[in-house]
PDB file of C-alpha atoms in Angstrom:
ATOM      1  CA  UNK A1124    -115.778  36.262  76.257  1.00 67.00           C
ATOM      2  CA  UNK A1125    -117.867  39.354  75.582  1.00 82.00           C
ATOM      3  CA  UNK A1126    -116.362  42.781  75.018  1.00 89.00           C
ATOM      4  CA  UNK A1127    -117.933  46.239  75.007  1.00 91.00           C
ATOM      5  CA  UNK A1128    -116.865  48.872  72.489  1.00 92.00           C
ATOM      6  CA  UNK A1129    -118.093  52.010  70.740  1.00 93.00           C
ATOM      7  CA  UNK A1130    -120.977  51.149  68.439  1.00 92.00           C
ATOM      8  CA  UNK A1131    -121.006  51.852  64.727  1.00 89.00           C
ATOM      9  CA  UNK A1132    -123.913  52.335  62.318  1.00 86.00           C
ATOM     10  CA  UNK A1133    -123.308  48.747  61.175  1.00 88.00           C
ATOM     11  CA  UNK A1134    -123.592  47.497  64.771  1.00 88.00           C
ATOM     12  CA  UNK A1135    -126.950  49.253  65.132  1.00 85.00           C
ATOM     13  CA  UNK A1136    -128.214  47.716  61.888  1.00 85.00           C
ATOM     14  CA  UNK A1137    -127.037  44.238  62.897  1.00 85.00           C
ATOM     15  CA  UNK A1138    -128.711  44.436  66.317  1.00 86.00           C
ATOM     16  CA  UNK A1139    -131.907  46.402  65.657  1.00 84.00           C
ATOM     17  CA  UNK A1140    -132.403  45.985  61.919  1.00 83.00           C
ATOM     18  CA  UNK A1141    -132.481  48.669  59.264  1.00 74.00           C
ATOM     19  CA  UNK A1142    -133.044  51.751  61.397  1.00 74.00           C
ATOM     20  CA  UNK A1143    -131.184  55.011  61.224  1.00 72.00           C
ATOM     21  CA  UNK A1144    -130.875  57.568  63.978  1.00 72.00           C
ATOM     22  CA  UNK A1145    -131.439  61.012  62.479  1.00 74.00           C
ATOM     23  CA  UNK A1146    -130.266  62.804  65.612  1.00 83.00           C
ATOM     24  CA  UNK A1147    -127.067  62.698  67.638  1.00 91.00           C
ATOM     25  CA  UNK A1148    -126.420  59.452  69.463  1.00 92.00           C
ATOM     26  CA  UNK A1149    -123.869  57.630  71.581  1.00 94.00           C
ATOM     27  CA  UNK A1150    -123.830  53.871  72.004  1.00 93.00           C
ATOM     28  CA  UNK A1151    -121.834  50.843  73.030  1.00 94.00           C
ATOM     29  CA  UNK A1152    -122.165  47.376  71.515  1.00 93.00           C
ATOM     30  CA  UNK A1153    -121.647  44.263  73.590  1.00 92.00           C
ATOM     31  CA  UNK A1154    -120.001  41.741  71.319  1.00 91.00           C
ATOM     32  CA  UNK A1155    -119.607  38.032  71.885  1.00 88.00           C
ATOM     33  CA  UNK A1156    -117.302  37.080  69.045  1.00 87.00           C
ATOM     34  CA  UNK A1157    -118.999  38.227  65.848  1.00 86.00           C
ATOM     35  CA  UNK A1158    -122.422  38.318  67.504  1.00 88.00           C
ATOM     36  CA  UNK A1159    -123.735  41.593  68.893  1.00 91.00           C
ATOM     37  CA  UNK A1160    -125.252  40.322  72.126  1.00 90.00           C
ATOM     38  CA  UNK A1161    -126.385  43.625  73.627  1.00 90.00           C
ATOM     39  CA  UNK A1162    -126.610  47.331  73.095  1.00 91.00           C
ATOM     40  CA  UNK A1163    -126.864  50.487  75.172  1.00 92.00           C
ATOM     41  CA  UNK A1164    -126.669  54.194  74.628  1.00 93.00           C
ATOM     42  CA  UNK A1165    -128.651  57.402  74.301  1.00 95.00           C
ATOM     43  CA  UNK A1166    -130.053  59.472  71.478  1.00 93.00           C
ATOM     44  CA  UNK A1167    -131.127  63.086  71.263  1.00 95.00           C
ATOM     45  CA  UNK A1168    -134.924  63.428  71.120  1.00 94.00           C
ATOM     46  CA  UNK A1169    -135.120  67.229  71.418  1.00 94.00           C
ATOM     47  CA  UNK A1170    -132.606  70.025  71.869  1.00 94.00           C
ATOM     48  CA  UNK A1171    -130.642  69.089  75.001  1.00 95.00           C
ATOM     49  CA  UNK A1172    -132.938  66.152  75.832  1.00 96.00           C
ATOM     50  CA  UNK A1173    -131.653  62.613  75.355  1.00 97.00           C
ATOM     51  CA  UNK A1174    -133.262  59.220  75.915  1.00 96.00           C
ATOM     52  CA  UNK A1175    -131.116  56.393  77.271  1.00 95.00           C
ATOM     53  CA  UNK A1176    -131.616  52.710  76.549  1.00 92.00           C
ATOM     54  CA  UNK A1177    -130.008  49.467  77.669  1.00 90.00           C
ATOM     55  CA  UNK A1178    -130.827  46.244  75.851  1.00 88.00           C
ATOM     56  CA  UNK A1179    -128.582  43.596  77.399  1.00 87.00           C
ATOM     57  CA  UNK A1180    -129.427  39.947  78.169  1.00 85.00           C
ATOM     58  CA  UNK A1181    -129.391  39.109  81.906  1.00 82.00           C
ATOM     59  CA  UNK A1182    -126.260  36.955  81.690  1.00 84.00           C
ATOM     60  CA  UNK A1183    -124.271  40.041  80.629  1.00 82.00           C
ATOM     61  CA  UNK A1184    -125.582  42.390  83.339  1.00 78.00           C
ATOM     62  CA  UNK A1185    -122.400  42.454  85.393  1.00 79.00           C
ATOM     63  CA  UNK A1186    -121.025  45.230  87.619  1.00 78.00           C
ATOM     64  CA  UNK A1187    -118.354  45.999  84.966  1.00 81.00           C
ATOM     65  CA  UNK A1188    -121.050  47.304  82.606  1.00 86.00           C
ATOM     66  CA  UNK A1189    -121.560  50.269  84.971  1.00 89.00           C
ATOM     67  CA  UNK A1190    -118.430  52.106  83.790  1.00 90.00           C
ATOM     68  CA  UNK A1191    -119.694  51.929  80.205  1.00 91.00           C
ATOM     69  CA  UNK A1192    -123.044  53.400  81.249  1.00 92.00           C
ATOM     70  CA  UNK A1193    -121.263  56.273  83.026  1.00 93.00           C
ATOM     71  CA  UNK A1194    -119.011  56.828  79.989  1.00 94.00           C
ATOM     72  CA  UNK A1195    -122.087  57.017  77.751  1.00 94.00           C
ATOM     73  CA  UNK A1196    -123.691  59.617  80.021  1.00 94.00           C
ATOM     74  CA  UNK A1197    -120.517  61.727  79.941  1.00 95.00           C
ATOM     75  CA  UNK A1198    -120.303  61.389  76.161  1.00 95.00           C
ATOM     76  CA  UNK A1199    -123.935  62.494  75.739  1.00 96.00           C
ATOM     77  CA  UNK A1200    -123.251  65.435  78.059  1.00 95.00           C
ATOM     78  CA  UNK A1201    -120.235  66.436  75.946  1.00 95.00           C
ATOM     79  CA  UNK A1202    -122.538  66.460  72.887  1.00 95.00           C
ATOM     80  CA  UNK A1203    -124.995  68.830  74.560  1.00 95.00           C
ATOM     81  CA  UNK A1204    -127.273  66.667  76.705  1.00 96.00           C
ATOM     82  CA  UNK A1205    -128.808  68.648  79.546  1.00 97.00           C
ATOM     83  CA  UNK A1206    -131.461  66.086  80.515  1.00 97.00           C
ATOM     84  CA  UNK A1207    -131.336  62.331  80.024  1.00 98.00           C
ATOM     85  CA  UNK A1208    -134.523  60.310  80.323  1.00 97.00           C
ATOM     86  CA  UNK A1209    -134.924  56.546  80.611  1.00 96.00           C
ATOM     87  CA  UNK A1210    -137.652  53.973  81.113  1.00 93.00           C
ATOM     88  CA  UNK A1211    -137.388  51.724  84.143  1.00 87.00           C
ATOM     89  CA  UNK A1212    -138.372  48.089  83.700  1.00 84.00           C
ATOM     90  CA  UNK A1213    -138.880  46.959  87.284  1.00 81.00           C
ATOM     91  CA  UNK A1214    -138.799  43.300  86.189  1.00 81.00           C
ATOM     92  CA  UNK A1215    -135.037  43.723  85.848  1.00 80.00           C
ATOM     93  CA  UNK A1216    -133.375  43.141  89.219  1.00 80.00           C
ATOM     94  CA  UNK A1217    -131.799  46.310  90.636  1.00 83.00           C
ATOM     95  CA  UNK A1218    -132.918  48.500  87.694  1.00 87.00           C
ATOM     96  CA  UNK A1219    -134.355  51.143  90.030  1.00 92.00           C
ATOM     97  CA  UNK A1220    -131.266  51.051  92.248  1.00 92.00           C
ATOM     98  CA  UNK A1221    -129.023  51.581  89.210  1.00 91.00           C
ATOM     99  CA  UNK A1222    -131.009  54.583  87.993  1.00 94.00           C
ATOM    100  CA  UNK A1223    -130.990  56.136  91.471  1.00 95.00           C
ATOM    101  CA  UNK A1224    -127.236  55.553  91.763  1.00 94.00           C
ATOM    102  CA  UNK A1225    -126.728  57.317  88.422  1.00 94.00           C
ATOM    103  CA  UNK A1226    -128.717  60.346  89.639  1.00 95.00           C
ATOM    104  CA  UNK A1227    -132.032  59.639  87.908  1.00 97.00           C
ATOM    105  CA  UNK A1228    -135.321  60.459  89.623  1.00 97.00           C
ATOM    106  CA  UNK A1229    -138.774  59.101  88.716  1.00 96.00           C
ATOM    107  CA  UNK A1230    -141.194  61.461  86.974  1.00 97.00           C
ATOM    108  CA  UNK A1231    -144.986  61.394  86.690  1.00 96.00           C
ATOM    109  CA  UNK A1232    -144.652  60.318  83.053  1.00 94.00           C
ATOM    110  CA  UNK A1233    -145.516  56.689  82.215  1.00 93.00           C
ATOM    111  CA  UNK A1234    -144.997  54.949  78.856  1.00 91.00           C
ATOM    112  CA  UNK A1235    -146.201  51.377  78.298  1.00 90.00           C
ATOM    113  CA  UNK A1236    -146.730  50.948  82.058  1.00 89.00           C
ATOM    114  CA  UNK A1237    -143.128  51.958  82.793  1.00 89.00           C
ATOM    115  CA  UNK A1238    -142.212  55.091  84.712  1.00 92.00           C
ATOM    116  CA  UNK A1239    -139.933  57.547  82.924  1.00 96.00           C
ATOM    117  CA  UNK A1240    -136.917  58.581  84.985  1.00 96.00           C
ATOM    118  CA  UNK A1241    -134.913  61.767  84.428  1.00 97.00           C
ATOM    119  CA  UNK A1242    -131.391  62.940  85.208  1.00 97.00           C
ATOM    120  CA  UNK A1243    -130.244  66.575  84.973  1.00 95.00           C
ATOM    121  CA  UNK A1244    -126.733  66.600  83.492  1.00 90.00           C
ATOM    122  CA  UNK A1245    -126.434  70.321  82.686  1.00 72.00           C
ATOM    123  CA  UNK A1246    -123.005  71.563  81.688  1.00 60.00           C
TER     124      UNK A1246
END
């Protein structure tokens, strides 16, 4: 059975390879035994601006993951996030609905044919 917990630098390296975030970040690792099966979080890209990501296989996209997404947003806010941006992959069922439910709105910005969404989380 998979579990979600705070991610460590080692978790990031095991999932994404040898990368290092040079800015502030918050993340959760989805573990299935010793395997890191998914990852989600946000990292600071500019002062007060964070970029969220969710890289989870479809079989793990369950309603219970929502509370971890909300916790990550609150953690980023506590570290100074004022705006959180995210890409929306419309091939993922209910991706748009999730972003809207979290308070994100689509922008005019597009990256790799995906609309960038934005959420104001000012303190």
